[in-house]
């Protein structure tokens, strides 16, 4: 289990954190599973007087914050991958071309067309932001706030995608895979549940905005 611990309380807060890999079987650890709306399991982990040998320290003492910041940069870059929205988007477009409502195909409805055009545009923007971040890495530059900016946009984009898809499908869009007549085999309903975490995990949108403002624009903290 990866654990970040305050190892020096007497220095500014970012300088006093160290990383450890702790044996999950160590005495004093309690793991409480949490089944989430998105169908994923996460855990609350409690440490009560757990003793961890020095040999479990990862890297330098009190350098943990910097390792975490670097790892979070990669996580924010890899979390979404806009390309993964392309297949469901194509299935949604096909759905609008084959589904009638009020005597007309959905794809003839101006609101539906506007939603689809907006989605197509946003997916392209997310791909461009990803390309930019990968280009920085390729040139050996640090990701810094670029991955925060990407995650901020891509996470809210997936939620907007789901909202727009549910608008297009109407109440049936909430039917789950096993329900009879679920459009697109419940794909959007599942995505709606799974996308709630998007603007929380890997850094909430508020924190990411703060990083873009301070590290990206040099605004005061
Ligand atoms: C389903 C799920 C799975 C998870 N899995 C993992 C995992 O595998 N590994 C892991 O390490 N973590 C995991 N997390 C934890 C996740 O990374 C945190 O929940 C997330 O970073 C937010 O931190 P927090 O919950 O402490 O919220 P808090 O920091 O308490 O924030 C609460 C609210 O206050 C806002 N806020 C906080 N500080 C500021 C500020 N300075 N300015 C403005 N607004 C602020 C936040 O944006 C948020 O809206 C998971 C969380 C969930 C929900």
Short mmCIF file of C-alpha atoms and ligand atoms in Angstrom, two decimals:
data_model
loop_
_atom_site.label_atom_id
_atom_site.label_comp_id
_atom_site.label_asym_id
_atom_site.label_seq_id
_atom_site.Cartn_x
_atom_site.Cartn_y
_atom_site.Cartn_z
CA UNK A 1 0.00 0.00 0.00
CA UNK A 2 1.41 3.39 -1.01
CA UNK A 3 1.39 5.77 1.91
CA UNK A 4 2.35 9.45 2.11
CA UNK A 5 3.27 10.47 5.66
CA UNK A 6 4.32 13.68 7.35
CA UNK A 7 7.85 12.89 8.50
CA UNK A 8 8.94 16.41 9.45
CA UNK A 9 6.34 18.72 11.04
CA UNK A 10 8.83 21.59 11.48
CA UNK A 11 9.33 22.58 7.83
CA UNK A 12 6.90 24.19 5.34
CA UNK A 13 4.21 21.58 4.66
CA UNK A 14 5.34 20.46 1.18
CA UNK A 15 8.86 19.75 2.41
CA UNK A 16 7.99 17.35 5.24
CA UNK A 17 6.25 14.44 3.49
CA UNK A 18 7.75 11.02 2.67
CA UNK A 19 6.47 8.08 0.65
CA UNK A 20 6.38 4.49 1.89
CA UNK A 21 5.20 1.19 0.48
CA UNK A 22 3.60 -0.51 3.47
CA UNK A 23 2.86 -4.22 3.76
CA UNK A 24 -0.94 -4.43 3.79
CA UNK A 25 -0.74 -7.34 6.24
CA UNK A 26 1.06 -5.17 8.84
CA UNK A 27 -0.56 -5.11 12.26
CA UNK A 28 -2.88 -2.11 12.81
CA UNK A 29 -4.09 -1.71 9.22
CA UNK A 30 -7.84 -1.91 8.63
CA UNK A 31 -9.22 -1.81 5.10
CA UNK A 32 -12.86 -0.88 4.71
CA UNK A 33 -14.20 -1.42 1.17
CA UNK A 34 -16.50 1.17 -0.41
CA UNK A 35 -18.57 0.06 -3.40
CA UNK A 36 -19.14 3.12 -5.56
CA UNK A 37 -21.94 4.35 -7.81
CA UNK A 38 -19.63 3.86 -10.77
CA UNK A 39 -19.35 0.12 -10.05
CA UNK A 40 -15.75 0.45 -8.92
CA UNK A 41 -14.50 -0.56 -5.48
CA UNK A 42 -12.35 1.83 -3.50
CA UNK A 43 -11.20 1.56 0.13
CA UNK A 44 -10.90 3.53 3.31
CA UNK A 45 -7.61 2.50 4.92
CA UNK A 46 -7.02 3.07 8.63
CA UNK A 47 -3.58 2.98 10.27
CA UNK A 48 -3.49 2.44 14.03
CA UNK A 49 0.03 2.54 15.49
CA UNK A 50 1.41 0.71 12.45
CA UNK A 51 5.19 0.24 12.53
CA UNK A 52 6.89 0.57 9.15
CA UNK A 53 10.59 -0.34 8.65
CA UNK A 54 12.89 2.33 7.18
CA UNK A 55 13.60 0.01 4.29
CA UNK A 56 10.05 0.74 3.04
CA UNK A 57 10.89 4.40 2.34
CA UNK A 58 10.60 5.25 -1.36
CA UNK A 59 13.31 7.64 -2.60
CA UNK A 60 14.57 10.45 -0.39
CA UNK A 61 13.30 11.32 3.08
CA UNK A 62 10.87 14.30 2.97
CA UNK A 63 10.80 14.27 -0.83
CA UNK A 64 7.40 12.52 -1.08
CA UNK A 65 5.37 15.54 -2.13
CA UNK A 66 7.50 16.05 -5.24
CA UNK A 67 7.23 12.37 -6.25
CA UNK A 68 3.45 12.54 -5.80
CA UNK A 69 3.17 15.77 -7.78
CA UNK A 70 5.10 14.19 -10.66
CA UNK A 71 3.00 11.00 -10.55
CA UNK A 72 -0.22 13.03 -10.44
CA UNK A 73 0.91 14.86 -13.58
CA UNK A 74 1.10 11.53 -15.43
CA UNK A 75 -2.18 10.33 -13.91
CA UNK A 76 -3.96 13.49 -15.09
CA UNK A 77 -2.56 12.99 -18.55
CA UNK A 78 -3.59 9.33 -18.81
CA UNK A 79 -6.96 9.34 -17.00
CA UNK A 80 -9.30 10.18 -19.86
CA UNK A 81 -7.81 9.71 -23.32
CA UNK A 82 -10.37 11.49 -25.47
CA UNK A 83 -10.06 8.78 -28.14
CA UNK A 84 -12.03 6.48 -25.81
CA UNK A 85 -15.08 8.72 -26.22
CA UNK A 86 -15.01 8.37 -30.00
CA UNK A 87 -16.65 4.88 -30.24
CA UNK A 88 -19.57 5.77 -27.89
CA UNK A 89 -19.94 9.06 -29.75
CA UNK A 90 -20.19 7.22 -33.07
CA UNK A 91 -22.75 4.82 -31.59
CA UNK A 92 -24.76 7.81 -30.35
CA UNK A 93 -24.69 9.42 -33.79
CA UNK A 94 -25.84 6.13 -35.34
CA UNK A 95 -28.60 5.93 -32.72
CA UNK A 96 -29.91 9.38 -33.69
CA UNK A 97 -29.94 8.31 -37.34
CA UNK A 98 -32.05 5.24 -36.65
CA UNK A 99 -34.38 6.36 -33.85
CA UNK A 100 -37.71 8.06 -34.49
CA UNK A 101 -39.35 10.46 -32.07
CA UNK A 102 -42.60 12.34 -32.78
CA UNK A 103 -42.60 11.06 -36.36
CA UNK A 104 -39.07 12.29 -37.13
CA UNK A 105 -35.60 10.87 -36.91
CA UNK A 106 -33.73 12.24 -33.89
CA UNK A 107 -30.91 13.42 -36.14
CA UNK A 108 -33.33 15.84 -37.84
CA UNK A 109 -33.96 17.65 -34.56
CA UNK A 110 -31.91 20.91 -34.42
CA UNK A 111 -31.22 20.53 -30.67
CA UNK A 112 -29.86 17.01 -31.21
CA UNK A 113 -27.64 18.22 -34.04
CA UNK A 114 -26.32 21.08 -31.89
CA UNK A 115 -25.50 18.66 -29.07
CA UNK A 116 -23.66 16.33 -31.45
CA UNK A 117 -21.68 19.14 -33.07
CA UNK A 118 -20.67 20.45 -29.64
CA UNK A 119 -19.54 16.96 -28.56
CA UNK A 120 -17.50 16.46 -31.72
CA UNK A 121 -15.80 19.82 -31.15
CA UNK A 122 -15.01 19.14 -27.50
CA UNK A 123 -13.55 15.70 -28.23
CA UNK A 124 -11.21 17.34 -30.78
CA UNK A 125 -10.19 20.01 -28.25
CA UNK A 126 -9.37 17.34 -25.64
CA UNK A 127 -7.32 15.44 -28.22
CA UNK A 128 -5.42 18.63 -29.09
CA UNK A 129 -4.67 19.28 -25.40
CA UNK A 130 -3.42 15.69 -25.05
CA UNK A 131 -1.21 16.04 -28.12
CA UNK A 132 0.26 19.23 -26.67
CA UNK A 133 1.05 17.55 -23.34
CA UNK A 134 2.65 14.54 -25.06
CA UNK A 135 4.69 16.87 -27.29
CA UNK A 136 6.04 18.62 -24.17
CA UNK A 137 7.06 15.27 -22.68
CA UNK A 138 8.68 14.18 -25.92
CA UNK A 139 10.84 17.30 -25.88
CA UNK A 140 11.88 16.46 -22.31
CA UNK A 141 9.87 19.29 -20.71
CA UNK A 142 7.97 18.80 -17.43
CA UNK A 143 4.18 18.49 -17.71
CA UNK A 144 3.60 21.03 -14.95
CA UNK A 145 0.11 22.61 -15.22
CA UNK A 146 -0.57 21.29 -18.76
CA UNK A 147 -1.89 17.98 -17.44
CA UNK A 148 -4.08 19.83 -14.89
CA UNK A 149 -5.54 21.89 -17.71
CA UNK A 150 -6.17 18.75 -19.76
CA UNK A 151 -7.77 16.83 -16.88
CA UNK A 152 -9.91 19.84 -15.97
CA UNK A 153 -11.28 20.04 -19.51
CA UNK A 154 -11.53 16.31 -20.31
CA UNK A 155 -13.27 15.33 -17.04
CA UNK A 156 -15.98 17.96 -17.36
CA UNK A 157 -16.23 17.17 -21.08
CA UNK A 158 -17.12 13.53 -20.31
CA UNK A 159 -19.82 14.75 -17.92
CA UNK A 160 -21.15 17.18 -20.55
CA UNK A 161 -21.08 14.33 -23.09
CA UNK A 162 -23.20 12.18 -20.78
CA UNK A 163 -25.64 15.03 -20.01
CA UNK A 164 -26.09 15.77 -23.71
CA UNK A 165 -26.52 12.06 -24.56
CA UNK A 166 -29.18 11.73 -21.84
CA UNK A 167 -30.94 14.83 -23.21
CA UNK A 168 -30.97 13.25 -26.65
CA UNK A 169 -32.19 9.85 -25.45
CA UNK A 170 -34.75 11.09 -22.96
CA UNK A 171 -35.69 9.06 -19.87
CA UNK A 172 -34.85 5.75 -21.62
CA UNK A 173 -31.19 6.80 -21.56
CA UNK A 174 -31.13 5.97 -17.84
CA UNK A 175 -32.10 2.32 -18.47
CA UNK A 176 -29.31 -0.05 -17.47
CA UNK A 177 -27.83 -2.83 -19.57
CA UNK A 178 -30.14 -5.52 -18.20
CA UNK A 179 -33.34 -3.48 -18.75
CA UNK A 180 -35.43 -4.34 -21.77
CA UNK A 181 -35.21 -1.67 -24.46
CA UNK A 182 -32.19 0.10 -22.93
CA UNK A 183 -30.78 2.32 -25.71
CA UNK A 184 -27.19 1.52 -26.70
CA UNK A 185 -27.39 -1.44 -24.29
CA UNK A 186 -27.29 0.90 -21.28
CA UNK A 187 -23.90 2.31 -22.23
CA UNK A 188 -24.78 5.94 -21.45
CA UNK A 189 -26.56 5.03 -18.19
CA UNK A 190 -23.39 3.25 -17.06
CA UNK A 191 -21.20 6.15 -18.17
CA UNK A 192 -23.46 8.56 -16.25
CA UNK A 193 -22.75 6.67 -13.03
CA UNK A 194 -19.05 6.22 -13.76
CA UNK A 195 -18.44 9.86 -14.69
CA UNK A 196 -19.42 11.30 -11.29
CA UNK A 197 -15.88 10.63 -10.00
CA UNK A 198 -14.28 12.30 -13.04
CA UNK A 199 -14.15 15.78 -11.55
CA UNK A 200 -12.97 14.44 -8.15
CA UNK A 201 -10.35 11.67 -8.55
CA UNK A 202 -6.79 12.62 -9.49
CA UNK A 203 -7.45 16.15 -8.20
CA UNK A 204 -10.79 17.95 -7.99
CA UNK A 205 -11.65 20.58 -10.58
CA UNK A 206 -11.31 23.32 -7.95
CA UNK A 207 -7.75 22.25 -7.14
CA UNK A 208 -6.88 21.96 -10.84
CA UNK A 209 -8.23 25.46 -11.54
CA UNK A 210 -6.09 26.74 -8.72
CA UNK A 211 -3.00 25.03 -10.25
CA UNK A 212 -3.74 26.47 -13.69
CA UNK A 213 -4.16 29.93 -12.16
CA UNK A 214 -0.98 29.82 -10.06
CA UNK A 215 1.46 27.64 -12.03
CA UNK A 216 0.01 28.36 -15.46
CA UNK A 217 -0.66 32.08 -15.18
CA UNK A 218 1.61 33.05 -12.31
CA UNK A 219 -1.28 34.41 -10.23
CA UNK A 220 -0.59 34.66 -6.48
CA UNK A 221 -1.47 31.60 -4.36
C1 LIG B 1 -14.57 6.65 -6.01
C2 LIG B 1 -13.26 7.22 -5.53
C3 LIG B 1 -12.10 6.50 -5.74
C4 LIG B 1 -10.88 7.01 -5.29
N1 LIG B 1 -9.76 6.26 -5.48
C5 LIG B 1 -8.58 6.71 -5.02
C6 LIG B 1 -7.39 5.94 -5.17
O1 LIG B 1 -7.41 4.86 -5.74
N2 LIG B 1 -6.23 6.44 -4.68
C7 LIG B 1 -6.18 7.64 -4.04
O2 LIG B 1 -5.10 8.05 -3.60
N3 LIG B 1 -7.28 8.39 -3.90
C8 LIG B 1 -8.48 7.97 -4.36
N4 LIG B 1 -9.61 8.74 -4.20
C9 LIG B 1 -9.48 10.01 -3.47
C10 LIG B 1 -9.55 11.23 -4.37
O3 LIG B 1 -8.32 11.46 -5.00
C11 LIG B 1 -9.97 12.42 -3.47
O4 LIG B 1 -11.30 12.18 -3.07
C12 LIG B 1 -9.88 13.73 -4.21
O5 LIG B 1 -8.54 14.09 -4.50
C13 LIG B 1 -10.49 14.88 -3.37
O6 LIG B 1 -9.91 14.93 -2.12
P1 LIG B 1 -10.81 14.84 -0.83
O7 LIG B 1 -11.80 13.73 -0.97
O8 LIG B 1 -9.89 14.83 0.33
O9 LIG B 1 -11.67 16.18 -0.86
P2 LIG B 1 -11.35 17.52 -0.11
O10 LIG B 1 -9.93 17.93 -0.36
O11 LIG B 1 -11.82 17.40 1.30
O12 LIG B 1 -12.28 18.50 -0.92
C14 LIG B 1 -13.68 18.63 -0.66
C15 LIG B 1 -14.20 19.75 -1.56
O13 LIG B 1 -13.53 20.99 -1.24
C16 LIG B 1 -12.88 21.51 -2.38
N5 LIG B 1 -11.59 22.07 -2.00
C17 LIG B 1 -10.63 21.49 -1.23
N6 LIG B 1 -9.55 22.30 -1.11
C18 LIG B 1 -9.83 23.42 -1.84
C19 LIG B 1 -9.11 24.61 -2.13
N7 LIG B 1 -7.88 24.82 -1.64
N8 LIG B 1 -9.70 25.53 -2.94
C20 LIG B 1 -10.95 25.32 -3.44
N9 LIG B 1 -11.69 24.20 -3.20
C21 LIG B 1 -11.14 23.27 -2.42
C22 LIG B 1 -12.68 20.32 -3.32
O14 LIG B 1 -12.60 20.73 -4.66
C23 LIG B 1 -13.94 19.50 -3.05
O15 LIG B 1 -15.02 19.99 -3.80
C24 LIG B 1 -10.83 8.27 -4.64
C25 LIG B 1 -12.01 9.01 -4.46
C26 LIG B 1 -13.22 8.50 -4.89
C27 LIG B 1 -14.47 9.32 -4.68
#
